[in-house]
Amino acid sequence: MNLNTYKYFNEVSETRSIRRAADRLHVAPSAISRQIAILEQSLGTMLLERTNTGIQLTPAGVVLERFTRHMFRDMERVQESIRSLKGLRLGEVKIWVIEGLIMDFLPRTIADFNEQFPAIKFSVYSESSDRIAEALTRDEADIGIVYNPKGRSGIEIMAQYSEPVMCLVSPHHDFANREKLSLAEICSQQIALPVTSFGLRQLFDQAIARNRFAPDIVVSTNNLELTKNLAITGRTLAIAPVMAARKELSDGRLRAIPIDYPDFAEATSAVCIHRDRQLSYAANEFLKRLVKAFKTATESSNHLR
């Protein structure tokens, strides 16, 4: 066996298809099948099962998949570190972020970083807080930005800032001129909310369960833009941190009303990494900038409230 044997297995475990793995690696499918057979013979166990829905990993395959995924990510980091020592500063940063930051805050931070390090590339994914934590754990992400990060196993918080949840309303809504709103008042109206995998929704659900309210959730979605746009129509309310609605608040399409409930006032956003992963040179440099920029943006958003 050689390194390619594990590389072939890693691609098959990721794509769940020998043919797709062969296409990505530019080799014949028979070559991949042959190397995986050698690997299974060497380990004395089956790694893959062919089913009607495609290839599935056996329990032994799941263990090996976790090992190979980490191994190849570590190899990428070693290669990048060597290149950085030569002054090339090449690399890629993989960022998973909650949706509210991807439209305004993150593009500006990446652009500023790119001006100094133009050779470094970025892969950016917008996901729920639960999925971001999973990506950090699975080594799919270098850096994650999550909302309300309490109690996430294996996740190290590098920077955490107060980012209270506010009620977003149209300037024409009856609540638009209120100084604050109770949870009961919010639940008396139609509400547009993110789905339950979002930290924001989990915070809301915990609060209403504790108070036994029955809110009229007219829309549940994995797109925060939709919840804001629905609030702009004046037909529904939405909830979000101010940073997620900076543009709409600045141009007067929405107003942010504080919610008179401690859990919402104490909510936070956080820049996170996995505590057992060593970041590449590029990711570590960007993390430093991100922490600083995140703090500045959070403080400036206080003026919009």
Short mmCIF file of C-alpha atoms in Angstrom, two decimals:
data_model
loop_
_atom_site.label_atom_id
_atom_site.label_comp_id
_atom_site.label_asym_id
_atom_site.label_seq_id
_atom_site.Cartn_x
_atom_site.Cartn_y
_atom_site.Cartn_z
CA MET A 1 0.00 0.00 0.00
CA ASN A 2 1.03 3.62 -0.55
CA LEU A 3 -0.42 7.04 0.15
CA ASN A 4 -2.61 6.85 -2.95
CA THR A 5 -4.43 3.88 -1.45
CA TYR A 6 -5.66 6.02 1.43
CA LYS A 7 -6.31 8.95 -0.91
CA TYR A 8 -8.53 6.77 -3.09
CA PHE A 9 -10.44 5.53 -0.06
CA ASN A 10 -10.82 9.07 1.26
CA GLU A 11 -12.33 10.29 -2.02
CA VAL A 12 -14.75 7.35 -2.18
CA SER A 13 -15.84 7.93 1.42
CA GLU A 14 -16.46 11.61 0.64
CA THR A 15 -18.31 11.13 -2.67
CA ARG A 16 -19.94 7.77 -1.80
CA SER A 17 -19.17 6.72 -5.38
CA ILE A 18 -16.17 5.02 -6.98
CA ARG A 19 -16.95 6.59 -10.35
CA ARG A 20 -17.22 10.13 -8.93
CA ALA A 21 -14.01 9.59 -6.96
CA ALA A 22 -12.28 8.38 -10.14
CA ASP A 23 -13.43 11.48 -12.02
CA ARG A 24 -12.13 13.78 -9.31
CA LEU A 25 -8.77 11.98 -9.15
CA HIS A 26 -8.47 11.47 -12.93
CA VAL A 27 -7.88 7.73 -12.64
CA ALA A 28 -9.76 4.66 -13.82
CA PRO A 29 -12.52 3.34 -11.51
CA SER A 30 -10.88 -0.09 -11.67
CA ALA A 31 -7.69 1.36 -10.16
CA ILE A 32 -9.64 2.69 -7.18
CA SER A 33 -11.52 -0.59 -6.71
CA ARG A 34 -8.26 -2.53 -6.81
CA GLN A 35 -6.55 -0.33 -4.21
CA ILE A 36 -9.52 -0.47 -1.84
CA ALA A 37 -9.57 -4.26 -2.15
CA ILE A 38 -5.89 -4.31 -1.18
CA LEU A 39 -6.64 -2.03 1.76
CA GLU A 40 -9.50 -4.26 2.95
CA GLN A 41 -7.32 -7.36 2.65
CA SER A 42 -4.53 -5.69 4.62
CA LEU A 43 -6.88 -4.61 7.41
CA GLY A 44 -8.80 -7.87 7.39
CA THR A 45 -12.21 -6.23 7.22
CA MET A 46 -14.71 -4.77 4.78
CA LEU A 47 -14.67 -0.97 4.50
CA LEU A 48 -17.42 -0.39 1.94
CA GLU A 49 -20.86 -1.84 1.27
CA ARG A 50 -22.66 -1.46 -2.05
CA THR A 51 -26.40 -0.84 -1.63
CA ASN A 52 -29.26 0.17 -3.90
CA THR A 53 -28.73 3.79 -2.90
CA GLY A 54 -24.96 3.77 -3.43
CA ILE A 55 -21.87 3.04 -1.38
CA GLN A 56 -22.08 3.04 2.41
CA LEU A 57 -19.24 2.84 4.93
CA THR A 58 -19.05 -0.10 7.30
CA PRO A 59 -18.25 0.67 10.97
CA ALA A 60 -14.57 0.01 10.17
CA GLY A 61 -14.88 2.30 7.15
CA VAL A 62 -16.26 5.10 9.34
CA VAL A 63 -13.21 4.82 11.62
CA LEU A 64 -10.80 4.88 8.67
CA GLU A 65 -12.68 7.74 6.99
CA ARG A 66 -12.23 9.90 10.09
CA PHE A 67 -8.50 9.09 10.12
CA THR A 68 -7.88 9.76 6.42
CA ARG A 69 -9.85 13.01 6.45
CA HIS A 70 -7.72 14.38 9.27
CA MET A 71 -4.53 12.98 7.74
CA PHE A 72 -4.97 14.74 4.41
CA ARG A 73 -6.03 18.00 6.03
CA ASP A 74 -2.89 17.85 8.21
CA MET A 75 -0.78 17.20 5.12
CA GLU A 76 -2.27 20.28 3.44
CA ARG A 77 -1.34 22.35 6.49
CA VAL A 78 2.22 21.01 6.56
CA GLN A 79 2.68 21.79 2.86
CA GLU A 80 1.26 25.26 3.34
CA SER A 81 3.49 25.93 6.35
CA ILE A 82 6.55 24.94 4.30
CA ARG A 83 5.46 27.25 1.48
CA SER A 84 4.94 30.08 3.95
CA LEU A 85 8.45 29.61 5.29
CA LYS A 86 9.68 30.17 1.72
CA GLY A 87 7.81 33.46 1.66
CA LEU A 88 5.17 32.32 -0.82
CA ARG A 89 2.26 32.72 1.60
CA LEU A 90 -0.02 30.48 -0.43
CA GLY A 91 -2.98 28.65 1.03
CA GLU A 92 -6.71 28.39 1.52
CA VAL A 93 -8.94 29.40 4.43
CA LYS A 94 -12.19 27.50 4.96
CA ILE A 95 -14.80 29.54 6.80
CA TRP A 96 -18.31 28.50 7.85
CA VAL A 97 -20.45 31.37 9.06
CA ILE A 98 -23.98 32.18 10.16
CA GLU A 99 -25.93 33.84 7.39
CA GLY A 100 -26.31 37.24 8.98
CA LEU A 101 -22.58 38.00 8.61
CA ILE A 102 -22.06 36.83 5.04
CA MET A 103 -23.78 39.74 3.27
CA ASP A 104 -21.86 42.66 4.77
CA PHE A 105 -19.29 42.01 7.47
CA LEU A 106 -17.36 39.05 6.05
CA PRO A 107 -16.88 40.36 2.47
CA ARG A 108 -15.23 43.51 3.79
CA THR A 109 -12.96 41.53 6.10
CA ILE A 110 -11.89 39.17 3.31
CA ALA A 111 -11.29 42.08 0.92
CA ASP A 112 -9.05 43.85 3.45
CA PHE A 113 -7.08 40.66 4.03
CA ASN A 114 -6.80 39.95 0.30
CA GLU A 115 -5.21 43.34 -0.27
CA GLN A 116 -2.20 42.23 1.77
CA PHE A 117 -2.29 38.49 0.97
CA PRO A 118 -3.67 38.22 -2.59
CA ALA A 119 -2.49 34.62 -3.10
CA ILE A 120 -4.58 33.21 -0.26
CA LYS A 121 -7.93 31.76 -1.39
CA PHE A 122 -11.15 31.40 0.58
CA SER A 123 -13.93 28.83 0.72
CA VAL A 124 -16.95 30.29 2.51
CA TYR A 125 -20.12 28.43 3.48
CA SER A 126 -23.24 29.89 5.09
CA GLU A 127 -24.89 27.44 7.48
CA SER A 128 -26.75 27.10 10.76
CA SER A 129 -24.84 27.17 14.06
CA ASP A 130 -25.33 23.42 14.53
CA ARG A 131 -23.92 22.63 11.08
CA ILE A 132 -20.97 25.00 11.61
CA ALA A 133 -20.07 23.26 14.88
CA GLU A 134 -20.26 19.91 13.08
CA ALA A 135 -17.99 21.21 10.29
CA LEU A 136 -15.38 22.30 12.85
CA THR A 137 -15.56 18.90 14.54
CA ARG A 138 -15.27 17.04 11.22
CA ASP A 139 -12.34 19.26 10.14
CA GLU A 140 -14.31 20.63 7.19
CA ALA A 141 -13.84 24.19 8.44
CA ASP A 142 -10.86 26.11 9.77
CA ILE A 143 -12.90 28.89 11.35
CA GLY A 144 -16.56 29.10 12.31
CA ILE A 145 -18.74 32.01 13.37
CA VAL A 146 -21.74 30.81 15.35
CA TYR A 147 -24.55 32.37 17.31
CA ASN A 148 -25.14 31.56 20.97
CA PRO A 149 -22.26 29.03 21.16
CA LYS A 150 -22.81 27.71 24.69
CA GLY A 151 -22.13 24.04 25.39
CA ARG A 152 -20.70 22.96 22.02
CA SER A 153 -18.29 20.09 22.65
CA GLY A 154 -14.75 20.43 21.27
CA ILE A 155 -15.25 24.04 20.16
CA GLU A 156 -12.85 26.72 21.36
CA ILE A 157 -14.18 30.28 21.42
CA MET A 158 -11.53 32.73 20.22
CA ALA A 159 -13.63 35.87 20.52
CA GLN A 160 -17.10 36.37 21.90
CA TYR A 161 -19.12 39.53 21.92
CA SER A 162 -22.52 40.52 23.18
CA GLU A 163 -24.97 40.54 20.30
CA PRO A 164 -28.49 40.86 21.76
CA VAL A 165 -31.44 39.49 19.82
CA MET A 166 -33.81 42.24 18.76
CA CYS A 167 -37.31 42.22 17.31
CA LEU A 168 -37.22 43.48 13.72
CA VAL A 169 -40.29 45.39 12.58
CA SER A 170 -41.32 47.54 9.64
CA PRO A 171 -41.37 51.32 10.32
CA HIS A 172 -45.10 51.08 9.54
CA HIS A 173 -45.82 48.35 12.10
CA ASP A 174 -47.80 49.20 15.26
CA PHE A 175 -44.71 48.23 17.32
CA ALA A 176 -42.30 50.46 15.37
CA ASN A 177 -42.09 53.23 17.97
CA ARG A 178 -41.93 51.01 21.05
CA GLU A 179 -38.87 51.22 23.29
CA LYS A 180 -39.08 47.51 24.10
CA LEU A 181 -41.35 44.52 23.57
CA SER A 182 -42.28 41.65 25.84
CA LEU A 183 -42.06 38.06 24.67
CA ALA A 184 -45.83 37.79 25.08
CA GLU A 185 -46.38 40.76 22.75
CA ILE A 186 -44.11 39.24 20.12
CA CYS A 187 -45.94 35.90 20.36
CA SER A 188 -49.26 37.71 19.79
CA GLN A 189 -48.15 38.57 16.23
CA GLN A 190 -47.25 36.48 13.20
CA ILE A 191 -43.52 35.69 13.26
CA ALA A 192 -40.98 34.59 10.64
CA LEU A 193 -38.15 32.54 12.19
CA PRO A 194 -35.15 30.48 11.15
CA VAL A 195 -35.38 26.67 11.38
CA THR A 196 -34.49 24.81 14.57
CA SER A 197 -30.85 24.08 13.65
CA PHE A 198 -30.12 27.82 13.98
CA GLY A 199 -28.82 29.03 17.35
CA LEU A 200 -31.19 31.98 17.10
CA ARG A 201 -34.23 29.70 16.83
CA GLN A 202 -33.01 27.49 19.66
CA LEU A 203 -32.78 30.54 21.90
CA PHE A 204 -36.33 31.56 20.98
CA ASP A 205 -37.75 28.05 21.45
CA GLN A 206 -36.18 27.71 24.89
CA ALA A 207 -37.71 31.03 25.97
CA ILE A 208 -41.24 30.23 24.79
CA ALA A 209 -41.09 26.71 26.26
CA ARG A 210 -40.07 28.15 29.61
CA ASN A 211 -43.00 30.56 29.52
CA ARG A 212 -45.46 28.18 27.82
CA PHE A 213 -46.29 30.63 25.05
CA ALA A 214 -47.81 29.52 21.75
CA PRO A 215 -46.37 31.81 19.05
CA ASP A 216 -47.89 32.10 15.59
CA ILE A 217 -44.85 31.09 13.52
CA VAL A 218 -46.11 31.69 10.02
CA VAL A 219 -42.77 30.93 8.28
CA SER A 220 -39.81 28.75 9.27
CA THR A 221 -36.85 28.99 6.91
CA ASN A 222 -33.11 28.36 6.61
CA ASN A 223 -32.73 31.79 4.98
CA LEU A 224 -32.49 34.79 7.28
CA GLU A 225 -32.91 37.15 4.33
CA LEU A 226 -36.45 35.84 3.93
CA THR A 227 -37.34 36.54 7.56
CA LYS A 228 -36.07 40.11 7.24
CA ASN A 229 -37.87 40.70 3.96
CA LEU A 230 -41.11 39.40 5.45
CA ALA A 231 -40.72 41.82 8.36
CA ILE A 232 -40.17 44.66 5.88
CA THR A 233 -43.63 43.98 4.40
CA GLY A 234 -45.16 44.78 7.79
CA ARG A 235 -47.11 41.52 7.90
CA THR A 236 -44.79 39.67 10.28
CA LEU A 237 -42.17 40.21 12.94
CA ALA A 238 -38.68 38.74 12.80
CA ILE A 239 -35.95 38.35 15.39
CA ALA A 240 -32.23 38.70 14.78
CA PRO A 241 -29.05 40.29 16.13
CA VAL A 242 -28.48 43.83 14.88
CA MET A 243 -25.40 42.79 12.91
CA ALA A 244 -27.58 40.55 10.75
CA ALA A 245 -29.73 43.52 9.70
CA ARG A 246 -27.19 46.34 9.51
CA LYS A 247 -28.11 47.37 5.97
CA GLU A 248 -31.88 47.28 6.48
CA LEU A 249 -31.58 49.28 9.71
CA SER A 250 -29.25 51.82 8.13
CA ASP A 251 -31.54 52.53 5.20
CA GLY A 252 -34.66 52.68 7.39
CA ARG A 253 -36.47 49.61 6.05
CA LEU A 254 -36.47 47.98 9.49
CA ARG A 255 -36.36 49.02 13.11
CA ALA A 256 -34.82 46.98 15.91
CA ILE A 257 -36.78 46.89 19.17
CA PRO A 258 -35.17 45.40 22.31
CA ILE A 259 -36.89 42.31 23.73
CA ASP A 260 -37.64 42.52 27.44
CA TYR A 261 -36.30 39.07 28.30
CA PRO A 262 -32.84 38.36 29.79
CA ASP A 263 -31.85 35.48 27.48
CA PHE A 264 -32.20 37.67 24.40
CA ALA A 265 -30.21 40.53 25.94
CA GLU A 266 -27.36 38.17 26.91
CA ALA A 267 -26.99 36.35 23.58
CA THR A 268 -23.58 36.36 21.87
CA SER A 269 -21.86 35.75 18.55
CA ALA A 270 -18.54 33.94 18.58
CA VAL A 271 -15.53 33.25 16.39
CA CYS A 272 -14.61 29.61 16.96
CA ILE A 273 -12.10 26.93 16.02
CA HIS A 274 -11.73 23.29 17.04
CA ARG A 275 -9.54 23.04 20.11
CA ASP A 276 -7.65 19.96 18.83
CA ARG A 277 -6.80 21.31 15.36
CA GLN A 278 -3.71 23.31 14.47
CA LEU A 279 -4.59 26.04 12.01
CA SER A 280 -2.58 26.56 8.84
CA TYR A 281 -0.49 29.70 8.45
CA ALA A 282 -3.12 31.33 6.25
CA ALA A 283 -6.04 30.44 8.52
CA ASN A 284 -4.20 31.61 11.63
CA GLU A 285 -3.34 34.97 10.04
CA PHE A 286 -6.91 35.49 8.92
CA LEU A 287 -8.22 34.50 12.36
CA LYS A 288 -6.23 37.34 13.93
CA ARG A 289 -7.75 39.85 11.51
CA LEU A 290 -11.21 38.36 11.87
CA VAL A 291 -11.22 38.66 15.65
CA LYS A 292 -10.19 42.30 15.46
CA ALA A 293 -12.67 43.15 12.67
CA PHE A 294 -15.48 41.25 14.38
CA LYS A 295 -15.06 43.30 17.53
CA THR A 296 -15.03 46.58 15.61
CA ALA A 297 -18.14 45.66 13.61
CA THR A 298 -19.99 44.54 16.71
CA GLU A 299 -19.24 47.77 18.54
CA SER A 300 -20.29 49.90 15.57
CA SER A 301 -23.58 48.04 15.29
CA ASN A 302 -24.51 49.28 18.76
CA HIS A 303 -25.08 52.71 17.23
CA LEU A 304 -27.86 51.30 15.02
CA ARG A 305 -30.04 50.22 17.91
#
